[in-house]
Amino acid sequence: MIKIENLKKQFGDTIACDIPSFQINNGDILGLVGNNGAGKTTLFRMLLDLLKADEGSVEYVFAAPSPSAMPDGSPSGINPVDSEAWKQHVGAYIDEGFLIDFLTPEEYFSFLGKVSGMTQQQVDERLQDFERFSGGEIFGQKKLIRNLSAGNKMKVGIISALLRKPEIVILDEPFNFLDPTSQLVLKHLLTDYQRQTGATILISSHNLQHTVDISTRIALLEHGVVIRDLPNSEGSARTELEAYFGAE
């Protein structure tokens, strides 16, 4: 679960985020949508403690035991500004800055596994789950990440976010640069992952169709403000979103 309270960020005269109160529940697949400048990436960066908020707070409450658990074992919140304990529960990919691009994908995944306490055998077994998504273009190519195409760098980033089976997954524009086949595979990959693990998944995307297809809930942002919080059972948010974005 993620709790947001009075979260504000401003760049000069531009309000990038102004969210009085918002909660992302356990098991949600939350699609974050909005036009350029709506504040989607700014929000994600504050959730990941990559950008300091002007005001307010973010709180992670994890189902898994954590160092912040109460004496009776029940979970308590972690503010990412105050502790790094949340990092073992969260997988994220925002942009190429998350990658170590002088490594091959295999070296990068091994490094991530090692710092996360995984054995090489566990890493290798986990990577088998991404064979279809890799499309034969990631593994065994002996290419440095820096020499991969933009689409394949995106695949490496997404795989890295899911590698440790985190409880919360945050992906910024994950459909960008992917070919149509890879986009469809990614939709199945994310929905299957949520179904198998019960994870909470947050994605931002300009691809309205894919976002509606996989999200259980959609937050519509405008100038840093959540102006709609839409349930999306069976794609029920599609009509309202299409009307907002001028498709009707």
Coordinates of C-alpha atoms in Angstrom, one line a residue:
M1 CA 0.0 0.0 0.0
I2 CA 1.1 3.5 -0.7
K3 CA -0.3 6.5 1.2
I4 CA 0.2 10.1 -0.1
E5 CA -0.6 13.0 2.1
N6 CA -0.4 16.7 1.1
L7 CA 2.3 16.0 -1.5
K8 CA 3.4 19.1 -3.3
K9 CA 6.2 20.0 -5.8
Q10 CA 6.6 23.2 -7.7
F11 CA 9.2 24.3 -10.2
G12 CA 9.2 28.0 -10.4
D13 CA 5.6 29.0 -11.2
T14 CA 4.8 25.5 -12.5
I15 CA 2.9 23.2 -10.1
A16 CA 4.2 19.7 -10.8
C17 CA 2.3 17.9 -8.0
D18 CA -0.4 18.9 -5.6
I19 CA -2.1 15.8 -4.1
P20 CA -3.9 16.4 -0.8
S21 CA -4.6 12.7 -0.1
F22 CA -4.4 9.6 -2.2
Q23 CA -4.0 5.9 -1.4
I24 CA -2.9 3.1 -3.7
N25 CA -4.2 -0.2 -2.3
N26 CA -2.5 -3.6 -2.1
G27 CA -3.0 -5.5 -5.4
D28 CA -4.0 -2.4 -7.5
I29 CA -2.7 -2.1 -11.0
L30 CA -2.9 1.6 -11.1
G31 CA -2.6 3.3 -14.5
L32 CA -1.4 6.9 -14.3
V33 CA -2.5 8.9 -17.3
G34 CA -2.3 12.5 -18.4
N35 CA -0.9 14.8 -21.1
N36 CA 2.7 16.0 -21.2
G37 CA 3.4 18.0 -18.1
A38 CA 0.7 16.4 -16.0
G39 CA 3.2 15.4 -13.3
K40 CA 3.3 11.6 -13.8
T41 CA 7.1 11.3 -13.7
T42 CA 7.5 13.9 -11.0
L43 CA 5.1 11.8 -8.8
F44 CA 7.0 8.6 -9.5
R45 CA 10.4 10.3 -8.7
M46 CA 9.0 11.5 -5.3
L47 CA 7.7 8.0 -4.6
L48 CA 11.2 6.7 -5.2
D49 CA 13.0 9.4 -3.2
L50 CA 14.7 10.6 -6.4
L51 CA 13.1 14.1 -6.0
K52 CA 12.4 15.9 -2.8
A53 CA 8.9 17.1 -2.2
D54 CA 8.3 20.7 -1.2
E55 CA 5.7 19.5 1.3
G56 CA 3.9 16.4 2.4
S57 CA 4.8 12.8 2.6
V58 CA 4.8 9.3 1.1
E59 CA 4.3 6.2 3.2
Y60 CA 4.8 2.6 2.1
V61 CA 3.0 0.0 4.1
F62 CA 4.1 -3.5 3.1
A63 CA 2.4 -6.8 3.7
A64 CA 5.8 -8.6 4.1
P65 CA 7.7 -8.2 7.4
S66 CA 10.0 -5.2 7.4
P67 CA 12.3 -3.5 9.9
S68 CA 9.5 -1.1 10.6
A69 CA 7.0 -3.8 11.7
M70 CA 5.2 -3.2 15.0
P71 CA 6.1 -5.3 18.0
D72 CA 3.1 -7.5 17.3
G73 CA 4.3 -8.1 13.7
S74 CA 1.8 -5.9 12.0
P75 CA 3.2 -3.7 9.3
S76 CA 3.8 0.0 9.9
G77 CA 4.6 2.7 7.4
I78 CA 8.0 3.6 5.9
N79 CA 8.6 7.1 4.6
P80 CA 11.3 6.7 1.9
V81 CA 12.9 10.0 3.0
D82 CA 13.5 8.6 6.4
S83 CA 14.6 5.0 5.7
E84 CA 15.9 2.8 2.9
A85 CA 14.1 -0.3 4.2
W86 CA 11.5 0.1 1.5
K87 CA 14.0 -0.6 -1.3
Q88 CA 13.9 -4.3 -0.7
H89 CA 10.2 -4.4 -1.4
V90 CA 10.0 -2.1 -4.5
G91 CA 11.1 -2.6 -8.1
A92 CA 11.2 0.3 -10.4
Y93 CA 12.3 1.5 -13.8
I94 CA 12.0 5.2 -14.8
D95 CA 14.7 5.8 -17.4
E96 CA 18.1 4.7 -18.7
G97 CA 19.7 6.3 -15.7
F98 CA 18.7 3.2 -13.7
L99 CA 20.9 1.0 -15.9
I100 CA 24.7 0.3 -15.6
D101 CA 25.3 0.5 -19.3
F102 CA 28.9 -0.7 -19.4
L103 CA 27.7 -4.1 -18.4
T104 CA 26.0 -6.7 -20.6
P105 CA 22.4 -7.5 -19.5
E106 CA 23.5 -10.8 -18.0
E107 CA 26.2 -9.0 -15.9
Y108 CA 23.7 -6.4 -14.8
F109 CA 21.1 -8.9 -13.7
S110 CA 23.8 -10.9 -11.8
F111 CA 24.9 -7.7 -10.1
L112 CA 21.3 -6.9 -9.1
G113 CA 20.8 -10.4 -7.8
K114 CA 24.0 -10.3 -5.8
V115 CA 23.2 -7.1 -4.0
S116 CA 19.7 -8.4 -3.3
G117 CA 20.9 -11.7 -1.8
M118 CA 20.0 -13.9 -4.7
T119 CA 22.3 -16.7 -5.8
Q120 CA 23.4 -16.9 -9.4
Q121 CA 21.2 -20.0 -9.8
Q122 CA 18.2 -18.1 -8.5
V123 CA 18.9 -15.3 -11.0
D124 CA 19.3 -17.7 -13.9
E125 CA 16.0 -19.5 -13.0
R126 CA 14.2 -16.2 -12.6
L127 CA 15.4 -14.9 -16.0
Q128 CA 13.8 -17.9 -17.7
D129 CA 10.5 -16.2 -16.9
F130 CA 11.4 -13.4 -19.3
E131 CA 12.6 -15.4 -22.3
R132 CA 9.5 -14.6 -24.3
F133 CA 9.6 -10.9 -23.4
S134 CA 13.3 -10.7 -24.4
G135 CA 12.4 -11.8 -27.9
G136 CA 15.8 -13.4 -28.4
E137 CA 17.4 -9.9 -28.3
I138 CA 18.6 -9.6 -24.7
F139 CA 20.2 -12.8 -23.6
G140 CA 23.3 -14.3 -25.2
Q141 CA 24.0 -11.3 -27.4
K142 CA 27.3 -10.3 -25.8
K143 CA 26.3 -6.6 -26.2
L144 CA 26.8 -3.9 -23.6
I145 CA 23.6 -2.3 -22.5
R146 CA 24.8 1.0 -24.0
N147 CA 24.8 -0.6 -27.4
L148 CA 21.3 -2.0 -27.3
S149 CA 18.4 -0.3 -29.1
A150 CA 16.0 1.9 -27.0
G151 CA 13.4 -0.9 -27.0
N152 CA 15.9 -3.5 -25.7
K153 CA 17.1 -1.1 -23.0
M154 CA 13.5 -0.7 -22.0
K155 CA 13.2 -4.5 -21.8
V156 CA 16.3 -4.7 -19.6
G157 CA 14.9 -2.0 -17.3
I158 CA 11.6 -3.8 -16.9
I159 CA 13.2 -7.1 -16.3
S160 CA 15.4 -5.6 -13.7
A161 CA 12.4 -4.1 -11.9
L162 CA 10.7 -7.5 -11.7
L163 CA 13.7 -9.6 -11.1
R164 CA 13.4 -9.8 -7.3
K165 CA 9.7 -10.3 -7.3
P166 CA 9.0 -7.0 -5.5
E167 CA 5.8 -6.3 -3.6
I168 CA 5.5 -2.9 -5.4
V169 CA 6.4 -2.3 -9.0
I170 CA 6.7 1.3 -10.5
L171 CA 7.2 1.6 -14.3
D172 CA 7.3 5.0 -16.2
E173 CA 6.1 4.7 -19.8
P174 CA 7.0 1.0 -20.1
F175 CA 5.4 0.6 -23.5
N176 CA 7.7 3.3 -25.0
F177 CA 10.1 2.0 -27.8
L178 CA 8.6 -1.5 -27.7
D179 CA 7.4 -3.1 -30.9
P180 CA 3.8 -4.2 -31.1
T181 CA 4.5 -7.8 -30.2
S182 CA 6.6 -6.8 -27.2
Q183 CA 3.9 -4.5 -26.0
L184 CA 1.3 -7.3 -26.0
V185 CA 3.7 -9.6 -24.3
L186 CA 4.4 -7.0 -21.6
K187 CA 0.7 -6.6 -20.9
H188 CA 0.5 -10.4 -20.2
L189 CA 3.7 -10.3 -18.3
L190 CA 2.5 -7.6 -15.9
T191 CA -1.0 -9.0 -15.4
D192 CA 0.3 -12.5 -14.8
Y193 CA 2.9 -11.1 -12.4
Q194 CA 0.2 -9.4 -10.4
R195 CA -2.0 -12.5 -10.4
Q196 CA 0.8 -14.7 -9.2
T197 CA 2.3 -12.4 -6.6
G198 CA -0.5 -10.1 -5.5
A199 CA 1.9 -7.2 -6.1
T200 CA 0.8 -3.6 -6.5
I201 CA 1.8 -2.2 -9.9
L202 CA 2.0 1.4 -10.9
I203 CA 2.5 2.4 -14.5
S204 CA 2.3 5.7 -16.4
S205 CA 1.7 5.6 -20.1
H206 CA 0.7 7.7 -23.0
N207 CA -0.7 4.5 -24.5
L208 CA -4.3 4.8 -23.4
Q209 CA -5.4 1.5 -24.9
H210 CA -2.8 -0.6 -23.1
T211 CA -3.2 1.2 -19.9
V212 CA -7.0 0.6 -19.9
D213 CA -6.5 -3.0 -20.8
I214 CA -4.3 -3.9 -17.8
S215 CA -5.2 -1.4 -15.1
T216 CA -7.7 -2.2 -12.3
R217 CA -7.8 1.5 -11.5
I218 CA -6.8 4.7 -13.3
A219 CA -5.7 8.0 -11.9
L220 CA -6.0 11.0 -14.3
L221 CA -3.6 13.8 -13.7
E222 CA -3.8 17.4 -14.8
H223 CA -1.2 20.0 -13.8
G224 CA -0.1 17.7 -10.9
V225 CA -3.6 17.2 -9.6
V226 CA -5.5 13.9 -9.5
I227 CA -8.7 15.1 -11.2
R228 CA -10.2 11.6 -11.6
D229 CA -9.8 8.3 -9.7
L230 CA -11.6 5.8 -11.9
P231 CA -12.4 2.2 -11.2
N232 CA -11.7 0.2 -14.3
S233 CA -13.4 -3.1 -14.1
E234 CA -13.7 -4.6 -17.6
G235 CA -12.3 -1.4 -19.1
S236 CA -15.1 0.7 -17.6
A237 CA -12.9 3.9 -17.5
R238 CA -12.4 3.9 -21.3
T239 CA -15.4 6.0 -22.2
E240 CA -14.6 8.8 -19.7
L241 CA -10.9 8.8 -20.6
E242 CA -11.6 9.0 -24.3
A243 CA -14.0 11.9 -23.8
Y244 CA -11.4 13.7 -21.7
F245 CA -8.6 13.2 -24.3
G246 CA -10.9 14.3 -27.1
A247 CA -11.5 11.0 -28.8
E248 CA -15.2 11.6 -28.9

